[in-house]
Amino acid sequence: MSSSTVTADGVDWLVSAGTYPRSTRALWEERPDAPAVLPCGTAFDVVSAPAVFGRRMLDRLWEDGPGSGPVAAFRGRVLLFAAPGTAQRLPSLMEWEEWSGHGRTGEIPPLLCHGTGDAVTVPPLAGPPAAGVAAEARWIVAPDTRHPWLPGPEVLLWAAVRVARAAVRISISPPADQDAKVYDVSRRR
Protein backbone atom coordinates (compact mmCIF):
# COMPACT_ATOMS: atom_id res chain seq x y z
CA MET A 1 0.00 0.00 0.00
CA SER A 2 1.13 3.54 -0.57
CA SER A 3 1.94 6.30 1.88
CA SER A 4 -0.51 8.24 4.02
CA THR A 5 0.67 11.63 2.67
CA VAL A 6 -1.02 13.11 -0.38
CA THR A 7 1.38 14.06 -3.21
CA ALA A 8 1.06 17.21 -5.33
CA ASP A 9 -0.46 15.10 -8.13
CA GLY A 10 -2.88 13.61 -5.60
CA VAL A 11 -3.93 17.12 -4.57
CA ASP A 12 -4.57 17.96 -8.23
CA TRP A 13 -6.84 14.93 -8.52
CA LEU A 14 -8.73 15.72 -5.29
CA VAL A 15 -9.35 19.37 -6.15
CA SER A 16 -10.57 18.33 -9.62
CA ALA A 17 -13.58 16.77 -7.89
CA GLY A 18 -14.64 20.01 -6.24
CA THR A 19 -17.10 22.56 -7.46
CA TYR A 20 -14.58 25.28 -6.60
CA PRO A 21 -11.11 23.74 -7.14
CA ARG A 22 -9.20 27.00 -6.55
CA SER A 23 -10.92 27.53 -3.20
CA THR A 24 -10.15 23.99 -2.09
CA ARG A 25 -6.51 24.35 -3.16
CA ALA A 26 -6.26 27.73 -1.35
CA LEU A 27 -7.69 26.18 1.82
CA TRP A 28 -5.15 23.36 1.71
CA GLU A 29 -2.26 25.74 0.95
CA GLU A 30 -3.16 27.73 4.04
CA ARG A 31 -4.14 24.76 6.22
CA PRO A 32 -2.80 21.40 4.97
CA ASP A 33 -3.98 19.88 8.26
CA ALA A 34 -7.64 20.69 7.50
CA PRO A 35 -10.10 18.16 6.09
CA ALA A 36 -12.31 19.20 3.18
CA VAL A 37 -15.73 18.22 1.89
CA LEU A 38 -15.73 17.15 -1.76
CA PRO A 39 -18.59 16.10 -4.01
CA CYS A 40 -18.81 12.56 -5.36
CA GLY A 41 -19.84 11.49 -8.83
CA THR A 42 -17.35 13.14 -11.18
CA ALA A 43 -13.77 12.28 -10.16
CA PHE A 44 -14.79 9.48 -7.81
CA ASP A 45 -17.55 7.72 -5.89
CA VAL A 46 -17.00 6.47 -2.34
CA VAL A 47 -18.04 3.20 -0.73
CA SER A 48 -18.13 3.52 3.05
CA ALA A 49 -17.82 0.40 5.22
CA PRO A 50 -17.62 -0.10 8.98
CA ALA A 51 -13.97 0.09 10.06
CA VAL A 52 -13.19 -3.60 10.61
CA PHE A 53 -15.09 -4.85 7.58
CA GLY A 54 -13.66 -2.08 5.39
CA ARG A 55 -10.12 -2.83 6.54
CA ARG A 56 -10.66 -6.50 5.71
CA MET A 57 -11.92 -5.51 2.25
CA LEU A 58 -8.81 -3.38 1.77
CA ASP A 59 -6.56 -6.23 2.88
CA ARG A 60 -8.34 -8.59 0.47
CA LEU A 61 -7.94 -6.11 -2.40
CA TRP A 62 -4.20 -5.84 -1.79
CA GLU A 63 -3.45 -9.49 -0.92
CA ASP A 64 -5.59 -11.34 -3.48
CA GLY A 65 -6.79 -8.70 -5.90
CA PRO A 66 -5.78 -5.68 -7.95
CA GLY A 67 -5.08 -3.31 -5.06
CA SER A 68 -7.12 -0.22 -4.34
CA GLY A 69 -7.42 3.42 -5.17
CA PRO A 70 -7.19 6.00 -2.41
CA VAL A 71 -8.67 4.93 0.94
CA ALA A 72 -9.44 7.03 4.00
CA ALA A 73 -10.66 6.42 7.53
CA PHE A 74 -13.30 8.74 8.96
CA ARG A 75 -15.47 8.43 12.10
CA GLY A 76 -15.20 4.68 12.47
CA ARG A 77 -15.63 3.92 8.77
CA VAL A 78 -13.32 3.11 5.88
CA LEU A 79 -13.92 5.17 2.73
CA LEU A 80 -12.91 3.30 -0.43
CA PHE A 81 -12.63 5.72 -3.36
CA ALA A 82 -14.18 4.06 -6.39
CA ALA A 83 -14.81 4.70 -10.08
CA PRO A 84 -17.64 7.15 -10.82
CA GLY A 85 -20.89 5.22 -11.24
CA THR A 86 -20.00 2.63 -8.59
CA ALA A 87 -22.48 4.07 -6.08
CA GLN A 88 -25.30 3.56 -8.55
CA ARG A 89 -24.33 0.03 -9.65
CA LEU A 90 -22.96 -1.62 -6.49
CA PRO A 91 -26.28 -1.83 -4.56
CA SER A 92 -27.95 -3.83 -7.38
CA LEU A 93 -24.94 -6.15 -7.59
CA MET A 94 -25.07 -6.63 -3.83
CA GLU A 95 -28.79 -7.42 -4.03
CA TRP A 96 -28.08 -9.96 -6.77
CA GLU A 97 -25.52 -11.58 -4.44
CA GLU A 98 -28.28 -11.77 -1.77
CA TRP A 99 -26.59 -9.06 0.31
CA SER A 100 -29.60 -8.34 2.46
CA GLY A 101 -30.83 -9.13 5.93
CA HIS A 102 -32.47 -12.28 4.58
CA GLY A 103 -29.59 -13.49 2.41
CA ARG A 104 -26.55 -15.57 3.19
CA THR A 105 -24.51 -12.57 4.34
CA GLY A 106 -27.13 -11.07 6.66
CA GLU A 107 -24.62 -10.66 9.47
CA ILE A 108 -22.52 -8.22 7.46
CA PRO A 109 -23.12 -4.51 8.09
CA PRO A 110 -24.36 -2.42 5.16
CA LEU A 111 -22.04 -0.64 2.78
CA LEU A 112 -22.96 2.99 2.12
CA CYS A 113 -22.53 4.16 -1.47
CA HIS A 114 -21.88 7.86 -2.14
CA GLY A 115 -22.23 9.04 -5.73
CA THR A 116 -23.67 11.93 -7.73
CA GLY A 117 -25.38 14.40 -5.39
CA ASP A 118 -23.42 13.23 -2.32
CA ALA A 119 -20.32 14.67 -0.68
CA VAL A 120 -17.72 13.18 1.65
CA THR A 121 -15.20 14.57 4.08
CA VAL A 122 -11.67 13.84 2.93
CA PRO A 123 -8.77 13.83 5.36
CA PRO A 124 -6.10 16.52 5.61
CA LEU A 125 -3.29 16.34 3.09
CA ALA A 126 -0.47 15.58 5.53
CA GLY A 127 0.90 15.90 8.98
CA PRO A 128 -0.48 14.83 12.30
CA PRO A 129 -4.20 15.46 12.56
CA ALA A 130 -5.33 18.51 14.45
CA ALA A 131 -7.95 18.25 17.16
CA GLY A 132 -11.60 17.78 16.25
CA VAL A 133 -12.88 16.46 12.93
CA ALA A 134 -9.39 16.28 11.42
CA ALA A 135 -8.31 13.86 14.15
CA GLU A 136 -11.06 11.50 13.01
CA ALA A 137 -10.01 11.63 9.34
CA ARG A 138 -6.80 10.10 7.96
CA TRP A 139 -5.51 8.59 4.76
CA ILE A 140 -4.84 4.85 4.73
CA VAL A 141 -3.86 4.93 1.04
CA ALA A 142 -3.30 8.55 0.00
CA PRO A 143 -3.84 9.84 -3.54
CA ASP A 144 -0.49 10.00 -5.31
CA THR A 145 -1.34 10.56 -8.98
CA ARG A 146 -3.57 12.78 -11.12
CA HIS A 147 -5.32 9.71 -12.52
CA PRO A 148 -5.49 7.04 -9.80
CA TRP A 149 -6.82 3.60 -10.61
CA LEU A 150 -10.23 3.34 -8.95
CA PRO A 151 -11.97 0.01 -8.42
CA GLY A 152 -15.38 -0.40 -9.97
CA PRO A 153 -18.46 -2.05 -8.49
CA GLU A 154 -17.49 -5.58 -9.56
CA VAL A 155 -14.07 -5.38 -7.87
CA LEU A 156 -15.55 -4.02 -4.63
CA LEU A 157 -18.29 -6.66 -4.69
CA TRP A 158 -15.64 -9.35 -5.18
CA ALA A 159 -13.74 -8.10 -2.10
CA ALA A 160 -16.87 -7.70 0.04
CA VAL A 161 -18.21 -11.15 -0.79
CA ARG A 162 -14.89 -12.80 0.00
CA VAL A 163 -14.63 -10.99 3.32
CA ALA A 164 -18.23 -11.94 4.15
CA ARG A 165 -17.69 -15.57 3.23
CA ALA A 166 -14.55 -15.72 5.35
CA ALA A 167 -16.47 -14.24 8.30
CA VAL A 168 -19.45 -16.58 7.97
CA ARG A 169 -18.36 -20.18 8.32
CA ILE A 170 -21.00 -22.42 6.81
CA SER A 171 -21.05 -26.10 7.71
CA ILE A 172 -22.97 -28.75 5.75
CA SER A 173 -22.65 -31.23 8.61
CA PRO A 174 -25.21 -31.37 11.40
CA PRO A 175 -23.98 -30.21 14.80
CA ALA A 176 -22.13 -32.91 16.71
CA ASP A 177 -24.07 -34.79 19.36
CA GLN A 178 -22.10 -34.24 22.56
CA ASP A 179 -23.25 -37.56 24.06
CA ALA A 180 -22.51 -39.70 20.99
CA LYS A 181 -19.83 -42.37 21.16
CA VAL A 182 -17.23 -42.09 18.43
CA TYR A 183 -15.52 -45.21 17.10
CA ASP A 184 -12.46 -45.28 14.91
CA VAL A 185 -13.41 -47.49 11.99
CA SER A 186 -10.34 -46.74 9.90
CA ARG A 187 -8.65 -49.96 11.08
CA ARG A 188 -11.52 -52.23 10.18
CA ARG A 189 -10.64 -55.33 8.18
Coordinates of N, CA and C in Angstrom, one line a residue, residues 15 41 64 86 90 114 141 143 189:
V15 N -8.7 18.1 -5.9 CA -9.3 19.4 -6.1 C -10.1 19.3 -7.4
G41 N -19.1 11.7 -7.6 CA -19.8 11.5 -8.8 C -19.1 11.9 -10.1
D64 N -5.1 -10.4 -2.5 CA -5.6 -11.3 -3.5 C -6.1 -10.7 -4.7
T86 N -20.0 3.8 -9.5 CA -20.0 2.6 -8.6 C -21.1 2.7 -7.6
L90 N -23.3 -0.7 -7.5 CA -23.0 -1.6 -6.5 C -24.2 -2.1 -5.7
H114 N -21.8 6.4 -1.9 CA -21.9 7.9 -2.1 C -21.5 8.2 -3.6
V141 N -4.6 4.9 2.3 CA -3.9 4.9 1.0 C -4.1 6.3 0.4
P143 N -3.9 9.6 -2.1 CA -3.8 9.8 -3.5 C -2.4 10.3 -3.9
R189 N -11.1 -54.4 9.2 CA -10.6 -55.3 8.2 C -11.7 -55.7 7.2

